[in-house]
Short mmCIF file of C-alpha atoms in Angstrom, two decimals:
data_model
loop_
_atom_site.label_atom_id
_atom_site.label_comp_id
_atom_site.label_asym_id
_atom_site.label_seq_id
_atom_site.Cartn_x
_atom_site.Cartn_y
_atom_site.Cartn_z
CA MET T 1 0.03 0.03 0.00
CA ASN T 2 1.28 3.42 -0.84
CA TRP T 3 2.16 5.54 2.13
CA MET T 4 -0.13 8.56 1.44
CA HIS T 5 -2.96 6.24 0.70
CA GLY T 6 -2.48 4.32 4.01
CA ALA T 7 -2.31 7.40 6.14
CA TRP T 8 -5.36 8.86 4.42
CA ALA T 9 -7.26 5.60 4.92
CA VAL T 10 -6.56 5.74 8.78
CA PHE T 11 -7.66 9.37 8.81
CA GLU T 12 -10.78 8.55 6.85
CA LYS T 13 -11.66 5.63 9.15
CA ASP T 14 -11.28 7.89 12.23
CA VAL T 15 -13.49 10.59 10.68
CA ARG T 16 -16.16 8.10 9.69
CA LEU T 17 -16.20 6.54 13.18
CA GLU T 18 -16.25 10.04 14.72
CA LEU T 19 -19.18 11.12 12.58
CA ARG T 20 -21.05 7.91 13.53
CA SER T 21 -20.82 8.52 17.28
CA ARG T 22 -19.77 12.17 17.55
CA TYR T 23 -18.34 11.29 20.94
CA ALA T 24 -14.98 13.10 20.87
CA ILE T 25 -16.20 16.26 19.24
CA ASN T 26 -19.22 16.56 21.50
CA MET T 27 -17.13 16.04 24.58
CA LEU T 28 -14.55 18.54 23.49
CA LEU T 29 -17.09 21.22 22.57
CA MET T 30 -19.04 20.76 25.77
CA PHE T 31 -15.85 20.86 27.80
CA VAL T 32 -14.71 24.08 26.14
CA LEU T 33 -18.10 25.81 26.52
CA ALA T 34 -18.59 24.73 30.07
CA ALA T 35 -15.09 25.73 31.09
CA LEU T 36 -15.35 29.18 29.44
CA LEU T 37 -18.74 29.73 31.12
CA LEU T 38 -17.27 28.76 34.52
CA VAL T 39 -14.48 31.32 33.93
CA LEU T 40 -17.02 33.94 33.00
CA PHE T 41 -19.00 33.30 36.18
CA ALA T 42 -15.92 33.35 38.28
CA LEU T 43 -14.73 36.64 36.77
CA GLY T 44 -18.11 38.35 36.93
CA GLN T 45 -18.22 41.86 35.56
CA THR T 46 -14.54 42.63 36.20
CA PRO T 47 -12.72 43.89 33.14
CA VAL T 48 -9.79 41.54 32.31
CA SER T 49 -6.47 42.49 30.78
CA ALA T 50 -5.37 41.09 27.39
CA ARG T 51 -2.80 38.94 29.10
CA VAL T 52 -5.37 37.27 31.31
CA GLN T 53 -7.74 36.86 28.36
CA ALA T 54 -5.12 35.11 26.32
CA ALA T 55 -4.07 32.92 29.25
CA VAL T 56 -7.66 31.84 30.06
CA LEU T 57 -8.36 31.00 26.45
CA TRP T 58 -5.26 28.75 26.12
CA ILE T 59 -5.61 27.08 29.47
CA VAL T 60 -9.06 26.00 28.51
CA ILE T 61 -7.96 24.81 25.12
CA LEU T 62 -5.05 22.77 26.62
CA PHE T 63 -7.20 21.16 29.28
CA SER T 64 -9.92 20.17 26.78
CA GLY T 65 -7.28 18.88 24.42
CA ALA T 66 -5.71 16.82 27.10
CA VAL T 67 -9.21 15.35 28.03
CA GLY T 68 -10.38 14.70 24.52
CA LEU T 69 -7.35 13.63 22.50
CA GLY T 70 -6.27 10.77 24.80
CA ARG T 71 -9.09 8.70 23.29
CA SER T 72 -7.48 8.22 19.90
CA PHE T 73 -5.44 5.09 20.73
CA ILE T 74 -7.36 3.89 23.77
CA SER T 75 -10.38 3.42 21.45
CA GLU T 76 -8.36 1.06 19.22
CA GLU T 77 -7.39 -1.03 22.20
CA GLU T 78 -10.87 -1.20 23.43
CA ARG T 79 -12.38 -2.21 20.09
CA GLY T 80 -9.57 -4.72 19.64
CA THR T 81 -8.52 -3.22 16.28
CA VAL T 82 -4.82 -2.73 17.12
CA LEU T 83 -3.66 -6.00 15.64
CA LEU T 84 -5.71 -5.34 12.49
CA LEU T 85 -4.02 -1.98 11.99
CA GLN T 86 -0.60 -3.38 12.77
CA LEU T 87 -1.07 -6.15 10.20
CA ASN T 88 -2.43 -4.01 7.44
CA THR T 89 -0.52 -0.74 7.74
CA HIS T 90 2.97 0.54 8.68
CA GLY T 91 3.32 2.35 11.97
CA SER T 92 4.15 5.69 10.36
CA MET T 93 0.93 5.59 8.34
CA VAL T 94 -1.09 5.13 11.61
CA TYR T 95 0.76 7.98 13.17
CA ALA T 96 0.27 10.30 10.23
CA GLY T 97 -3.40 9.46 9.99
CA LYS T 98 -3.99 9.95 13.75
CA LEU T 99 -2.02 13.15 13.75
CA LEU T 100 -4.08 14.52 10.86
CA PHE T 101 -7.31 13.58 12.69
CA ASN T 102 -6.22 15.12 16.01
CA PHE T 103 -4.98 18.30 14.25
CA VAL T 104 -8.40 18.71 12.54
CA LEU T 105 -10.14 18.04 15.87
CA VAL T 106 -7.94 20.57 17.68
CA LEU T 107 -8.36 23.17 14.97
CA VAL T 108 -12.23 22.89 15.11
CA LEU T 109 -11.98 23.06 18.87
CA ASN T 110 -9.80 26.13 18.68
CA LEU T 111 -12.11 27.93 16.36
CA VAL T 112 -15.15 27.30 18.53
CA ALA T 113 -13.29 28.23 21.60
CA VAL T 114 -12.10 31.49 20.09
CA ALA T 115 -15.59 32.31 18.72
CA ALA T 116 -17.18 31.66 22.08
CA PHE T 117 -14.46 33.60 23.85
CA VAL T 118 -14.77 36.64 21.56
CA VAL T 119 -18.53 36.68 21.93
CA LEU T 120 -18.71 35.89 25.65
CA LEU T 121 -15.94 38.13 26.81
CA SER T 122 -16.71 40.73 24.13
CA VAL T 123 -13.06 40.87 23.00
CA ALA T 124 -12.13 42.96 20.03
CA VAL T 125 -9.61 41.37 17.66
CA PRO T 126 -7.77 44.00 15.56
CA LEU T 127 -5.57 41.38 13.87
CA PRO T 128 -7.69 38.30 13.05
CA GLY T 129 -5.00 36.98 10.61
CA LEU T 130 -2.41 36.77 13.43
CA LEU T 131 -4.88 35.13 15.73
CA LEU T 132 -5.77 32.49 13.09
CA THR T 133 -2.07 31.78 12.38
CA THR T 134 -1.41 31.31 16.12
CA LEU T 135 -4.35 29.10 16.43
CA GLY T 136 -3.21 26.97 13.51
CA LEU T 137 0.44 26.70 14.75
CA GLY T 138 -0.76 26.09 18.34
CA ALA T 139 -3.09 23.31 17.12
CA LEU T 140 -0.25 21.66 15.17
CA GLY T 141 2.09 21.66 18.23
CA LEU T 142 -0.63 20.41 20.54
CA ALA T 143 -1.78 17.62 18.20
CA GLY T 144 1.80 16.63 17.54
CA ALA T 145 2.73 16.30 21.20
CA THR T 146 -0.58 14.64 22.17
CA THR T 147 -0.70 11.99 19.46
CA LEU T 148 2.49 10.15 20.62
CA LEU T 149 1.56 10.56 24.31
CA ALA T 150 -1.95 9.16 23.57
CA ALA T 151 -0.20 6.06 22.07
CA ILE T 152 1.90 5.83 25.24
CA ILE T 153 -0.96 6.02 27.73
CA ALA T 154 -2.92 3.39 25.68
CA ARG T 155 -0.12 1.03 26.91
CA THR T 156 -0.48 1.91 30.57
CA ALA T 157 -2.68 0.22 33.17
CA ASN T 158 -5.31 2.83 34.09
CA ARG T 159 -5.36 4.79 30.91
CA GLY T 160 -7.32 8.00 31.33
CA PRO T 161 -5.98 10.42 33.84
CA LEU T 162 -2.30 10.08 33.07
CA LEU T 163 -2.42 12.08 29.84
CA PRO T 164 -2.48 15.57 31.45
CA VAL T 165 0.36 14.64 33.80
CA LEU T 166 2.61 13.62 30.90
CA LEU T 167 1.46 16.35 28.57
CA PHE T 168 1.42 19.64 30.53
CA PRO T 169 5.14 19.85 31.42
CA LEU T 170 6.02 19.31 27.83
CA LEU T 171 3.60 21.94 26.57
CA VAL T 172 5.03 24.80 28.65
CA PRO T 173 7.19 26.27 25.78
CA LEU T 174 4.12 26.02 23.54
CA LEU T 175 1.82 27.73 26.08
CA LEU T 176 4.25 30.65 26.64
CA SER T 177 4.63 31.35 22.95
CA VAL T 178 1.04 30.93 22.07
CA VAL T 179 -0.15 33.18 24.94
CA SER T 180 2.20 36.04 23.93
CA ALA T 181 1.32 35.68 20.24
CA THR T 182 -2.38 35.76 21.14
CA ARG T 183 -1.83 38.80 23.24
CA ALA T 184 -0.06 40.49 20.29
CA ALA T 185 -3.25 39.99 18.21
CA LEU T 186 -5.55 41.57 20.83
CA PRO T 187 -6.09 45.35 21.36
CA GLY T 188 -2.92 47.11 22.65
CA GLY T 189 -0.80 44.15 21.52
CA ALA T 190 2.52 44.28 19.63
CA GLY T 191 1.11 43.09 16.26
CA TRP T 192 2.88 40.96 13.66
CA ALA T 193 6.27 42.40 14.32
CA GLY T 194 6.06 41.74 18.02
CA ALA T 195 4.88 38.17 17.55
CA GLN T 196 7.58 37.10 15.19
CA ASP T 197 9.77 35.32 17.70
CA GLU T 198 6.78 33.49 19.19
CA LEU T 199 5.56 32.33 15.81
CA LEU T 200 9.02 31.00 14.90
CA THR T 201 9.20 29.26 18.25
CA LEU T 202 5.81 27.61 17.54
CA VAL T 203 6.99 26.37 14.11
CA GLY T 204 10.18 25.09 15.75
CA PHE T 205 8.21 23.30 18.49
CA ALA T 206 5.70 21.68 16.16
CA GLY T 207 8.65 20.51 13.99
CA VAL T 208 10.55 19.05 16.93
CA VAL T 209 7.63 17.24 18.50
CA ILE T 210 6.43 15.84 15.15
CA THR T 211 9.95 14.65 14.10
CA ALA T 212 10.58 13.12 17.47
CA SER T 213 7.11 11.36 17.34
CA VAL T 214 7.81 9.93 13.89
CA LEU T 215 11.11 8.53 15.12
CA LEU T 216 9.71 7.14 18.35
CA PHE T 217 6.27 6.00 17.33
CA ASP T 218 7.21 2.56 16.09
CA TYR T 219 8.67 1.66 19.46
CA VAL T 220 5.37 2.24 21.25
CA TRP T 221 3.17 0.88 18.45
CA ASN T 222 4.89 -2.47 17.64
CA ASP T 223 4.87 -3.87 21.22
CA MET E 1 20.11 -24.32 46.00
CA ASN E 2 21.18 -20.90 45.31
CA ALA E 3 22.34 -20.34 41.80
CA PRO E 4 25.73 -18.59 41.85
CA SER E 5 25.70 -15.02 40.56
CA THR E 6 26.43 -15.07 36.85
CA ARG E 7 26.73 -11.37 36.45
CA LYS E 8 30.30 -10.17 36.64
CA PRO E 9 30.93 -6.77 38.27
CA ALA E 10 30.88 -4.37 35.30
CA ILE E 11 33.83 -2.41 36.57
CA ASP E 12 37.07 -2.97 38.46
CA LEU E 13 36.00 -2.59 42.09
CA ARG E 14 39.33 -1.45 43.40
CA ARG E 15 39.49 1.40 40.95
CA TYR E 16 35.88 2.21 41.72
CA ARG E 17 36.66 2.53 45.46
CA PHE E 18 39.62 4.70 44.62
CA VAL E 19 37.40 7.11 42.66
CA ARG E 20 34.91 7.12 45.45
CA ALA E 21 37.53 7.99 48.07
CA ALA E 22 39.08 10.60 45.77
CA VAL E 23 35.79 12.37 45.25
CA GLY E 24 35.30 12.48 49.01
CA VAL E 25 38.63 14.15 49.53
CA TRP E 26 38.13 16.47 46.52
CA MET E 27 34.74 17.61 47.70
CA THR E 28 36.03 18.23 51.17
CA GLY E 29 38.70 20.42 49.73
CA VAL E 30 36.19 22.28 47.53
CA ILE E 31 33.82 22.93 50.40
CA GLY E 32 36.68 24.07 52.66
CA PHE E 33 37.99 26.54 50.08
CA ALA E 34 34.49 27.59 49.11
CA PHE E 35 33.75 28.71 52.66
CA LEU E 36 37.21 29.99 53.69
CA ARG E 37 38.97 31.54 50.77
CA ASP E 38 38.70 35.36 50.44
CA ILE E 39 36.36 36.61 47.74
CA PRO E 40 35.86 40.14 46.49
CA SER E 41 33.02 41.78 48.51
CA LEU E 42 30.27 43.26 46.34
CA GLU E 43 27.36 45.18 47.56
CA ILE E 44 24.15 43.18 48.23
CA LEU E 45 25.96 40.04 47.11
CA GLU E 46 28.47 39.97 49.94
CA HIS E 47 29.36 36.49 51.02
CA THR E 48 26.35 34.97 49.31
CA ALA E 49 28.54 34.88 46.25
CA ARG E 50 29.94 31.71 47.74
CA ASN E 51 26.67 29.97 46.80
CA LEU E 52 27.98 30.12 43.21
CA TYR E 53 30.15 27.12 44.10
CA PHE E 54 27.09 25.05 44.94
CA HIS E 55 24.14 26.46 43.04
CA VAL E 56 25.63 26.57 39.54
CA PRO E 57 27.36 23.08 39.59
CA MET E 58 23.96 21.61 40.53
CA TRP E 59 22.67 22.72 37.08
CA PHE E 60 25.73 21.35 35.29
CA THR E 61 25.24 18.09 37.09
CA MET E 62 21.58 18.00 36.37
CA MET E 63 22.21 18.56 32.71
CA ALA E 64 24.80 15.81 32.73
CA ALA E 65 22.26 13.48 34.39
CA VAL E 66 19.66 14.45 31.79
CA ILE E 67 22.10 13.62 28.93
CA VAL E 68 23.09 10.33 30.57
CA ALA E 69 19.42 9.31 31.07
CA ALA E 70 18.47 10.23 27.50
CA TYR E 71 21.55 8.33 26.10
CA HIS E 72 20.66 5.14 28.02
CA SER E 73 17.04 5.44 26.97
CA ALA E 74 18.16 5.66 23.35
CA ARG E 75 20.44 2.67 23.81
CA TYR E 76 17.64 0.74 25.36
CA LEU E 77 15.43 1.27 22.33
CA ALA E 78 18.27 0.15 20.09
CA THR E 79 19.36 -2.88 22.07
CA ASP E 80 16.51 -4.01 24.38
CA ASP E 81 19.09 -4.48 27.14
CA PRO E 82 17.32 -4.23 30.53
CA VAL E 83 20.45 -2.80 32.20
CA ARG E 84 20.01 0.27 29.98
CA ASP E 85 16.59 0.85 31.47
CA VAL E 86 17.91 0.64 34.96
CA ARG E 87 20.70 3.05 34.17
CA ALA E 88 18.28 5.56 32.59
CA GLU E 89 15.97 5.43 35.58
CA GLN E 90 18.74 5.82 38.14
CA ALA E 91 20.35 8.70 36.25
CA ALA E 92 16.98 10.41 36.15
CA ARG E 93 16.41 9.91 39.86
CA VAL E 94 19.78 11.18 40.96
CA GLY E 95 19.52 14.06 38.46
CA PHE E 96 16.12 14.89 39.93
CA VAL E 97 17.65 15.28 43.42
CA PHE E 98 20.44 17.57 42.05
CA GLY E 99 17.72 19.68 40.30
CA LEU E 100 15.79 19.89 43.52
CA LEU E 101 18.97 21.01 45.43
CA GLY E 102 19.74 23.50 42.71
CA ILE E 103 16.25 25.02 42.94
CA LEU E 104 16.47 25.20 46.68
CA THR E 105 19.89 26.87 46.74
CA GLY E 106 18.58 29.25 44.04
CA ILE E 107 15.46 30.21 45.93
CA VAL E 108 17.41 30.99 49.07
CA TRP E 109 20.03 32.94 47.20
CA ALA E 110 17.49 35.04 45.28
CA ARG E 111 15.50 35.72 48.41
CA PHE E 112 18.47 37.41 50.10
CA THR E 113 19.92 39.23 47.06
CA TRP E 114 17.56 40.06 44.20
CA TYR E 115 14.40 40.20 46.38
CA VAL E 116 16.00 41.51 49.57
CA GLY E 117 13.60 43.68 51.43
CA GLN E 118 10.65 42.52 49.33
CA GLY E 119 10.27 39.18 51.16
CA ILE E 120 9.57 37.24 47.90
CA TRP E 121 10.66 33.62 47.70
CA TRP E 122 9.49 32.83 44.24
CA ASN E 123 9.26 35.12 41.28
CA PHE E 124 8.73 34.50 37.62
CA ASP E 125 12.34 34.30 36.54
CA PRO E 126 12.44 32.26 33.38
CA ARG E 127 15.29 29.95 34.42
CA GLN E 128 13.76 29.26 37.79
CA THR E 129 10.39 28.39 36.23
CA MET E 130 11.90 26.31 33.43
CA VAL E 131 13.83 24.23 35.91
CA ALA E 132 10.59 23.69 37.85
CA VAL E 133 9.23 22.38 34.56
CA PHE E 134 12.21 19.99 34.21
CA LEU E 135 11.36 18.59 37.67
CA LEU E 136 7.74 18.18 36.58
CA ILE E 137 8.77 16.29 33.44
CA TYR E 138 10.85 13.84 35.52
CA GLY E 139 7.99 13.63 38.03
CA ALA E 140 5.73 12.59 35.09
CA TYR E 141 8.46 10.08 33.95
CA PHE E 142 8.40 8.41 37.37
CA THR E 143 4.57 8.41 37.48
CA LEU E 144 4.53 6.80 34.04
CA ARG E 145 6.93 4.09 35.19
CA SER E 146 4.87 3.35 38.22
CA SER E 147 1.72 2.91 36.15
CA ILE E 148 2.98 -0.08 34.15
CA ASP E 149 3.70 -3.43 35.76
CA GLU E 150 5.17 -5.42 32.96
CA PRO E 151 8.90 -4.80 32.90
CA THR E 152 9.66 -4.82 29.22
CA ARG E 153 6.63 -2.69 28.29
CA ARG E 154 7.44 -0.29 31.11
CA ALA E 155 11.10 0.06 29.98
CA ARG E 156 10.10 0.67 26.40
CA VAL E 157 7.33 3.19 27.09
CA ALA E 158 9.42 5.04 29.67
CA ALA E 159 12.36 5.26 27.24
CA VAL E 160 10.10 6.70 24.59
CA TYR E 161 8.68 9.31 26.97
CA ASN E 162 12.12 10.17 28.20
CA LEU E 163 13.45 10.72 24.67
CA PHE E 164 10.40 12.72 23.62
CA ALA E 165 10.76 14.94 26.71
CA ALA E 166 14.47 15.34 26.00
CA ALA E 167 13.57 16.54 22.52
CA THR E 168 11.53 19.44 23.86
CA MET E 169 14.03 20.38 26.52
CA PRO E 170 16.14 22.67 24.35
CA PHE E 171 13.15 25.01 24.26
CA LEU E 172 13.21 25.20 28.03
CA THR E 173 16.94 25.78 28.36
CA TYR E 174 17.71 27.82 25.25
CA VAL E 175 14.83 29.29 23.41
CA VAL E 176 12.23 30.51 26.04
CA PRO E 177 14.66 32.05 28.61
CA ARG E 178 15.98 34.28 25.90
CA GLN E 179 12.60 35.70 24.99
CA MET E 180 12.02 36.89 28.55
CA PRO E 181 13.78 39.26 30.81
CA SER E 182 15.83 37.58 33.51
CA LEU E 183 18.05 38.52 36.43
CA HIS E 184 20.38 35.58 35.65
CA PRO E 185 23.72 36.26 34.03
CA GLY E 186 23.61 35.41 30.36
CA ALA E 187 20.08 36.71 29.78
CA GLU E 188 21.45 39.16 27.16
CA GLY E 189 22.68 36.47 24.77
CA SER E 190 25.14 33.84 25.54
CA PRO E 191 24.30 31.64 28.51
CA ALA E 192 27.91 31.42 29.52
CA PHE E 193 29.51 33.68 32.13
CA SER E 194 31.17 36.76 30.67
CA GLU E 195 34.44 38.17 31.90
CA THR E 196 32.73 40.47 34.33
CA ASP E 197 30.34 37.91 35.92
CA LEU E 198 32.96 35.86 37.67
CA ALA E 199 35.99 37.23 39.64
CA PRO E 200 39.29 35.57 38.69
CA VAL E 201 39.94 34.50 42.23
CA MET E 202 36.71 32.45 42.21
CA ARG E 203 37.25 30.58 39.01
CA PRO E 204 39.52 27.79 40.15
CA ILE E 205 37.22 26.75 42.93
CA PHE E 206 34.14 27.10 40.74
CA TYR E 207 35.59 24.73 38.08
CA ALA E 208 36.80 22.36 40.81
CA ALA E 209 33.29 22.34 42.27
CA ILE E 210 31.76 21.54 38.85
CA ILE E 211 34.08 18.61 38.28
CA GLY E 212 33.65 17.44 41.92
CA PHE E 213 29.85 17.50 41.72
CA ILE E 214 29.72 15.70 38.38
CA VAL E 215 32.00 12.93 39.64
CA LEU E 216 30.00 12.72 42.79
CA PHE E 217 26.86 12.27 40.60
CA TRP E 218 28.69 9.48 38.75
CA VAL E 219 29.55 7.76 41.96
CA ILE E 220 26.08 7.91 43.47
CA TYR E 221 24.52 6.92 40.12
CA THR E 222 26.68 3.88 39.49
CA GLN E 223 26.24 2.88 43.18
CA ARG E 224 22.42 3.01 42.65
CA VAL E 225 22.61 1.04 39.49
CA ARG E 226 24.55 -1.66 41.22
CA THR E 227 22.07 -1.77 44.12
CA ALA E 228 19.09 -1.93 41.66
CA LEU E 229 20.75 -4.75 39.73
CA LEU E 230 21.45 -6.71 42.94
CA GLU E 231 17.84 -6.21 44.14
CA GLU E 232 16.61 -7.57 40.83
CA GLU E 233 18.88 -10.53 41.12
CA LEU E 234 17.71 -11.23 44.71
CA GLU E 235 14.10 -11.18 43.56
CA GLU E 236 14.83 -13.81 40.92
CA ASN E 237 17.09 -15.98 43.17
CA PRO E 238 16.21 -15.31 46.82
CA LEU E 239 18.99 -16.31 49.23
#
């Protein structure tokens, strides 16, 4: 089987399964909306600085990602389809397919979270292009780091709650860059010129985690 | 019947004991000089400058431990040799303790120099925070290890996580600290000490302390590896 074809087949399978049950997407969206509303209730009428706004947005996104993305390999173990995938595809195809699926999921999640955030907190966004670039690069780094860790936790005994523990320390560089880049896109921010370093760091981070994942994935997958 | 031990000691024990004794003498000398030798007195810094001999070598040692742990994790994935897994774990454990000591010496030092009169113990200094993240990563590594019972699977998964974490560590040590203001020397560019950061009189003791702490790490680490291997052997063939 040709590589692109195999990776796309894994992606397509995941999308079809997701559309059948809509479990992951519903859970992620509910989580984001519930968390944002909780933050709003906690803040009340207090005006919040751009820094806090960006921090709140990304903390909510990271937590919902850590809750929702861990499913991607556990579900294979639960359905007993791991052997089937191992027989029919190469490890890197599975990784690429899952990475693409998780990336799309995080991207949708990010867009919904930002839309809710802009409406609910009534934030003005003078530079929507910069915000979208940040969201895209942040989603790539988040999906890249989470996909390998999801494969790792599918191998552990009590699968669920371990993912945030493994994930959050690794995401600190991503969180710092993404928060300052988001702040640059909000009113009073530094704009494109001020976010250059952060965007480059995000590109580097996504590149590093995806490269490392491609190299390491086979060792987790072919147990 | 007890099966006789088949594992030969990996190193010459006499030479090993010599190194252990030498590091004891060496560190005694370093500590003595560190506390007793005259140093230039600077305002605010005063005698706390002596902490340089302890605080900074902790980081060198922790970085050495991180490299040793990552190296053995990589070798484990390449060879499937269980000894590599034991080595990676013990290097991470000893490195974690050195990191903890480094952060404690740093907190106390900062409290009585940078934040004197303000009563702050912890501030958002990038290096301080990044090192806290290092400790979190190793905490996650130990948690991951304890969540898997089957030894080969545990070794493999832990090695993958360790290498994955090691791949993101350059961001913590090199990229992010340069994007943020810091009170640490080297925040302006190169992380090394410049000519003005370190008085000439302090250099020899500082370098001796770095060497001493790294060798001390090596002694503790190999000792722990030997203990872990013996424990494993005892579990298989109880006396």
